[in-house]
Short mmCIF file of C-alpha atoms in Angstrom, two decimals:
data_model
loop_
_atom_site.label_atom_id
_atom_site.label_comp_id
_atom_site.label_asym_id
_atom_site.label_seq_id
_atom_site.Cartn_x
_atom_site.Cartn_y
_atom_site.Cartn_z
CA UNK B 1 -20.02 -6.57 -1.97
CA UNK B 2 -21.79 -4.38 -4.52
CA UNK B 3 -20.24 -4.56 -7.99
CA UNK B 4 -19.96 -1.01 -9.34
CA UNK B 5 -18.28 -1.63 -12.70
CA UNK B 6 -16.36 -4.20 -14.68
CA UNK B 7 -13.97 -4.00 -17.63
CA UNK B 8 -12.35 -6.75 -19.65
CA UNK B 9 -8.63 -6.00 -19.95
CA UNK B 10 -5.76 -8.21 -21.19
CA UNK B 11 -8.15 -11.20 -21.11
CA UNK B 12 -8.73 -10.65 -17.39
CA UNK B 13 -11.22 -8.46 -15.59
CA UNK B 14 -10.98 -5.17 -13.71
CA UNK B 15 -13.76 -4.74 -11.15
CA UNK B 16 -14.74 -1.97 -8.76
CA UNK B 17 -16.73 -2.79 -5.64
CA UNK B 18 -18.39 -1.03 -2.71
CA UNK B 19 -18.93 -2.61 0.68
CA UNK B 20 -19.63 -1.57 4.25
CA UNK B 21 -16.54 -1.80 6.45
CA UNK B 22 -17.21 -2.56 10.13
CA UNK B 23 -13.56 -1.71 10.86
CA UNK B 24 -13.87 1.81 9.46
CA UNK B 25 -17.55 2.37 10.18
CA UNK B 26 -18.35 3.52 6.66
CA UNK B 27 -18.79 2.36 3.07
CA UNK B 28 -15.57 1.79 1.16
CA UNK B 29 -14.75 1.35 -2.52
CA UNK B 30 -11.89 -0.70 -3.92
CA UNK B 31 -10.69 -2.26 -7.17
CA UNK B 32 -9.56 -5.76 -8.10
CA UNK B 33 -7.84 -7.05 -11.22
CA UNK B 34 -8.42 -10.76 -11.82
CA UNK B 35 -6.08 -12.29 -14.41
CA UNK B 36 -7.13 -14.76 -17.12
CA UNK B 37 -8.05 -18.06 -15.55
CA UNK B 38 -9.51 -16.40 -12.46
CA UNK B 39 -12.59 -15.28 -14.39
CA UNK B 40 -15.23 -17.20 -16.31
CA UNK B 41 -17.38 -20.22 -15.50
CA UNK B 42 -14.68 -22.20 -13.70
CA UNK B 43 -12.30 -19.65 -12.18
CA UNK B 44 -9.16 -20.91 -10.48
CA UNK B 45 -7.79 -19.30 -7.35
CA UNK B 46 -4.77 -17.03 -7.74
CA UNK B 47 -2.53 -15.09 -5.32
CA UNK B 48 -2.91 -11.33 -4.96
CA UNK B 49 -0.65 -8.31 -4.67
CA UNK B 50 -2.16 -5.55 -2.53
CA UNK B 51 -1.27 -2.11 -3.86
CA UNK B 52 -1.37 0.79 -1.38
CA UNK B 53 -1.59 4.20 -3.02
CA UNK B 54 -0.25 7.55 -1.91
CA UNK B 55 -1.67 10.83 -0.64
CA UNK B 56 -4.86 12.06 -2.38
CA UNK B 57 -5.21 8.88 -4.46
CA UNK B 58 -8.14 6.47 -4.69
CA UNK B 59 -8.26 2.88 -5.95
CA UNK B 60 -8.42 4.20 -9.51
CA UNK B 61 -5.02 5.88 -9.87
CA UNK B 62 -2.93 2.72 -9.99
CA UNK B 63 -5.35 0.74 -12.15
CA UNK B 64 -5.52 3.48 -14.78
CA UNK B 65 -1.97 4.86 -14.76
CA UNK B 66 0.54 2.22 -13.67
CA UNK B 67 0.43 0.00 -16.76
CA UNK B 68 0.50 -3.07 -14.52
CA UNK B 69 -2.39 -5.14 -15.79
CA UNK B 70 -0.79 -6.66 -18.89
CA UNK B 71 2.14 -8.15 -16.95
CA UNK B 72 -0.11 -9.17 -14.05
CA UNK B 73 -2.31 -11.02 -16.51
CA UNK B 74 0.67 -12.82 -18.01
CA UNK B 75 1.87 -13.84 -14.55
CA UNK B 76 -1.52 -14.94 -13.27
CA UNK B 77 -1.37 -12.41 -10.44
CA UNK B 78 -4.42 -10.61 -9.03
CA UNK B 79 -4.06 -7.00 -7.87
CA UNK B 80 -6.15 -5.44 -5.11
CA UNK B 81 -6.30 -1.64 -4.73
CA UNK B 82 -7.94 -0.32 -1.55
CA UNK B 83 -8.78 3.33 -1.05
CA UNK B 84 -6.39 5.51 0.95
CA UNK B 85 -8.75 6.52 3.77
CA UNK B 86 -12.34 6.51 4.94
CA UNK B 87 -14.44 9.06 3.09
CA UNK B 88 -17.40 11.21 4.04
CA UNK B 89 -17.53 10.23 7.71
CA UNK B 90 -18.16 13.83 8.78
CA UNK B 91 -15.14 14.44 10.98
CA UNK B 92 -14.18 18.09 11.56
CA UNK B 93 -11.27 19.07 9.33
CA UNK B 94 -11.15 15.83 7.37
CA UNK B 95 -11.31 17.66 4.02
CA UNK B 96 -9.21 20.74 4.82
CA UNK B 97 -5.70 19.45 3.95
CA UNK B 98 -4.44 17.06 1.28
CA UNK B 99 -2.05 15.41 3.76
CA UNK B 100 -4.47 14.76 6.63
CA UNK B 101 -7.90 13.18 6.72
CA UNK B 102 -9.54 12.27 3.44
CA UNK B 103 -7.06 10.57 1.14
CA UNK B 104 -4.41 10.48 3.87
CA UNK B 105 -5.13 7.56 6.18
CA UNK B 106 -1.41 6.62 6.40
CA UNK B 107 -2.30 2.92 6.85
CA UNK B 108 -2.17 3.16 10.64
CA UNK B 109 -4.75 2.70 13.41
CA UNK B 110 -5.59 6.10 14.89
CA UNK B 111 -5.86 6.26 18.66
CA UNK B 112 -6.68 9.94 19.07
CA UNK B 113 -10.14 11.47 18.72
CA UNK B 114 -11.90 12.35 16.53
CA UNK B 115 -10.00 10.01 14.19
CA UNK B 116 -9.93 6.82 16.25
CA UNK B 117 -13.43 5.60 15.39
CA UNK B 118 -12.91 5.57 11.60
CA UNK B 119 -9.22 5.92 10.72
CA UNK B 120 -8.08 2.32 11.13
CA UNK B 121 -6.69 1.69 7.67
CA UNK B 122 -4.03 -0.69 8.96
CA UNK B 123 -6.61 -3.16 10.27
CA UNK B 124 -8.64 -2.68 7.11
CA UNK B 125 -5.90 -3.51 4.59
CA UNK B 126 -4.14 -6.18 6.68
CA UNK B 127 -7.17 -8.07 7.97
CA UNK B 128 -10.68 -7.05 6.93
CA UNK B 129 -10.27 -6.63 3.18
CA UNK B 130 -8.18 -9.79 2.55
CA UNK B 131 -10.61 -11.86 4.65
CA UNK B 132 -13.54 -10.55 2.64
CA UNK B 133 -11.93 -11.06 -0.76
CA UNK B 134 -10.45 -14.48 -0.05
CA UNK B 135 -13.95 -15.61 0.93
CA UNK B 136 -15.88 -14.10 -1.99
CA UNK B 137 -13.40 -14.02 -4.89
CA UNK B 138 -11.07 -16.64 -6.42
CA UNK B 139 -8.06 -15.55 -4.36
CA UNK B 140 -5.74 -17.79 -2.38
CA UNK B 141 -4.34 -16.89 1.02
CA UNK B 142 -0.97 -16.21 -0.62
CA UNK B 143 -0.50 -12.47 -0.80
CA UNK B 144 2.08 -9.71 -1.15
CA UNK B 145 2.08 -5.95 -0.63
CA UNK B 146 3.45 -2.99 -2.56
CA UNK B 147 2.85 0.75 -2.56
CA UNK B 148 3.90 4.27 -3.46
CA UNK B 149 4.86 7.21 -1.22
CA UNK B 150 2.41 7.08 1.73
CA UNK B 151 1.44 3.67 0.38
CA UNK B 152 5.08 2.61 0.22
CA UNK B 153 5.28 3.42 3.92
CA UNK B 154 2.10 1.37 4.37
CA UNK B 155 3.46 -1.61 2.46
CA UNK B 156 6.68 -1.66 4.48
CA UNK B 157 5.00 -1.49 7.88
CA UNK B 158 2.35 -4.06 6.95
CA UNK B 159 5.04 -6.56 6.02
CA UNK B 160 7.40 -5.74 8.91
CA UNK B 161 4.62 -6.01 11.51
CA UNK B 162 3.14 -9.27 10.21
CA UNK B 163 5.69 -12.05 9.76
CA UNK B 164 4.35 -14.82 7.56
CA UNK B 165 1.38 -12.87 6.25
CA UNK B 166 3.02 -11.65 3.04
CA UNK B 167 5.34 -13.50 0.69
CA UNK B 168 6.87 -10.33 -0.77
CA UNK B 169 7.04 -6.58 -0.22
CA UNK B 170 8.25 -3.66 -2.32
CA UNK B 171 7.80 0.09 -2.55
CA UNK B 172 8.15 3.09 -4.84
CA UNK B 173 9.48 6.26 -3.18
CA UNK B 174 8.18 5.32 0.27
CA UNK B 175 7.94 7.71 3.20
CA UNK B 176 10.67 5.63 4.80
CA UNK B 177 11.07 7.40 8.14
CA UNK B 178 7.76 9.23 8.78
CA UNK B 179 8.62 10.12 12.38
CA UNK B 180 11.28 12.47 10.99
CA UNK B 181 9.46 14.21 8.12
CA UNK B 182 6.71 16.85 7.94
CA UNK B 183 4.08 14.58 6.32
CA UNK B 184 4.55 11.86 8.90
CA UNK B 185 4.82 14.15 11.90
CA UNK B 186 1.62 15.98 10.98
CA UNK B 187 -0.33 12.75 10.51
CA UNK B 188 1.11 10.97 13.54
CA UNK B 189 0.41 13.91 15.87
CA UNK B 190 -3.19 14.09 14.68
CA UNK B 191 -3.88 10.35 14.65
CA UNK B 192 -1.66 9.12 17.50
CA UNK B 193 -0.93 12.08 19.76
CA UNK B 194 2.15 14.10 20.65
CA UNK B 195 4.30 11.33 22.14
CA UNK B 196 6.89 10.20 19.54
CA UNK B 197 7.16 6.91 21.39
CA UNK B 198 3.67 6.05 20.13
CA UNK B 199 4.82 6.60 16.56
CA UNK B 200 7.61 4.04 16.53
CA UNK B 201 5.47 1.01 15.66
CA UNK B 202 4.30 2.81 12.49
CA UNK B 203 7.72 3.79 11.14
CA UNK B 204 9.47 1.29 8.84
CA UNK B 205 12.97 2.54 9.66
CA UNK B 206 12.29 2.13 13.39
CA UNK B 207 10.76 -1.33 12.89
CA UNK B 208 13.82 -2.76 11.16
CA UNK B 209 15.85 -3.46 14.36
CA UNK B 210 13.19 -5.73 15.85
CA UNK B 211 11.70 -7.25 12.69
CA UNK B 212 10.97 -10.96 13.27
CA UNK B 213 11.01 -11.75 9.56
CA UNK B 214 13.62 -10.63 7.06
CA UNK B 215 11.70 -10.40 3.80
CA UNK B 216 13.93 -8.77 1.16
CA UNK B 217 12.89 -5.16 0.56
CA UNK B 218 12.81 -3.86 -3.02
CA UNK B 219 12.64 -0.05 -3.09
CA UNK B 220 12.81 2.16 -6.17
CA UNK B 221 13.46 5.90 -5.83
CA UNK B 222 13.84 8.65 -8.42
CA UNK B 223 16.67 11.16 -8.00
CA UNK B 224 14.51 14.00 -9.38
CA UNK B 225 11.71 13.33 -6.91
CA UNK B 226 10.71 16.70 -5.44
CA UNK B 227 10.02 15.06 -2.07
CA UNK B 228 13.23 13.05 -1.84
CA UNK B 229 15.15 15.27 0.59
CA UNK B 230 12.25 16.73 2.56
CA UNK B 231 9.86 13.80 3.07
CA UNK B 232 11.12 10.38 1.93
CA UNK B 233 14.58 9.81 3.45
CA UNK B 234 15.51 6.42 1.97
CA UNK B 235 19.01 6.84 3.45
CA UNK B 236 17.60 6.34 6.96
CA UNK B 237 15.99 3.07 5.90
CA UNK B 238 19.17 1.97 4.15
CA UNK B 239 21.28 2.72 7.23
CA UNK B 240 18.93 0.74 9.49
CA UNK B 241 18.92 -2.20 7.09
CA UNK B 242 22.70 -2.21 6.87
CA UNK B 243 23.10 -2.00 10.63
CA UNK B 244 20.69 -4.83 11.37
CA UNK B 245 21.47 -7.00 8.33
CA UNK B 246 18.04 -6.70 6.70
CA UNK B 247 18.33 -7.19 2.94
CA UNK B 248 17.40 -4.02 1.05
CA UNK B 249 17.70 -3.54 -2.70
CA UNK B 250 17.46 0.25 -3.00
CA UNK B 251 17.59 1.35 -6.63
CA UNK B 252 18.14 5.04 -7.35
CA UNK B 253 16.94 6.06 -10.81
CA UNK B 254 18.51 9.17 -12.28
CA UNK B 255 16.06 11.79 -13.52
CA UNK B 256 12.83 10.11 -12.41
CA UNK B 257 10.29 12.01 -10.31
CA UNK B 258 7.44 11.07 -7.92
CA UNK B 259 4.76 10.52 -10.54
CA UNK B 260 3.11 7.53 -12.16
CA UNK B 261 5.50 7.98 -15.09
CA UNK B 262 8.13 6.70 -12.66
CA UNK B 263 5.93 3.87 -11.36
CA UNK B 264 4.94 2.71 -14.84
CA UNK B 265 8.60 2.60 -15.88
CA UNK B 266 9.51 -0.04 -13.28
CA UNK B 267 6.25 -1.72 -12.28
CA UNK B 268 7.06 -4.88 -14.22
CA UNK B 269 10.16 -5.41 -12.08
CA UNK B 270 8.00 -5.28 -8.97
CA UNK B 271 5.37 -7.60 -10.40
CA UNK B 272 8.09 -10.11 -11.30
CA UNK B 273 9.56 -9.79 -7.79
CA UNK B 274 6.19 -10.56 -6.25
CA UNK B 275 5.31 -13.32 -8.69
CA UNK B 276 8.54 -15.16 -7.96
CA UNK B 277 7.91 -15.07 -4.23
CA UNK B 278 4.32 -16.22 -4.77
CA UNK B 279 5.40 -19.21 -6.86
CA UNK B 280 4.18 -17.88 -10.20
CA UNK B 281 7.62 -17.84 -11.90
#
């Protein structure tokens, strides 16, 4: 890993790295926050929350805007922020639309060309990146996952598809039923093909009936979110959870939108939720 920058913050350390990803076939950048105690001459190992960002974001949005680092430092919780897609791999059309290609990897494994060689963000965030960081940084193998919008979708499917791998999961305004919304349908058709049957394993709402682990789901959603009715559909997730007895704490917040103002307002609740499951509280 090549260290790109480092900043002392709330007695911990924010770092940005670059590395070559064999999974994605390109160089990737990511950020890590290490809390006090995990830095210095004798760092101790700490658990990590993986944050998956939304469309158009990089690793930097959450670290700079969410206001999460103070509470994470107090809890002794590391935060890992991957990028949202491969970048600069030279695929035709990868930079034409904000909701497909660059910045829009959707945390799935593409099976359709030309995307299949590089767009394997699911394998990257679930397997490659944690293996790398748990080997080279003071991180335990205790981890959780959280995200926003496209990243909320990513967090939910990562947890639902991998029983035992995460101790907690939560999401802000997730794309809860991507098979039934324009963002998800566009991405799934491009990355997976035209058969909706191939989309089902990447849709949190459709994974609920067969989930082999029943981690409680914490989901926050703003009522003034401009994408609530057209793209996010938390009601579909709530109906599936109710039908199949999967615990969901869906909190609707009056007047809040889709922005990081919303995330920063409730991020401490999510950090506390994760810390408790990881044995930090």
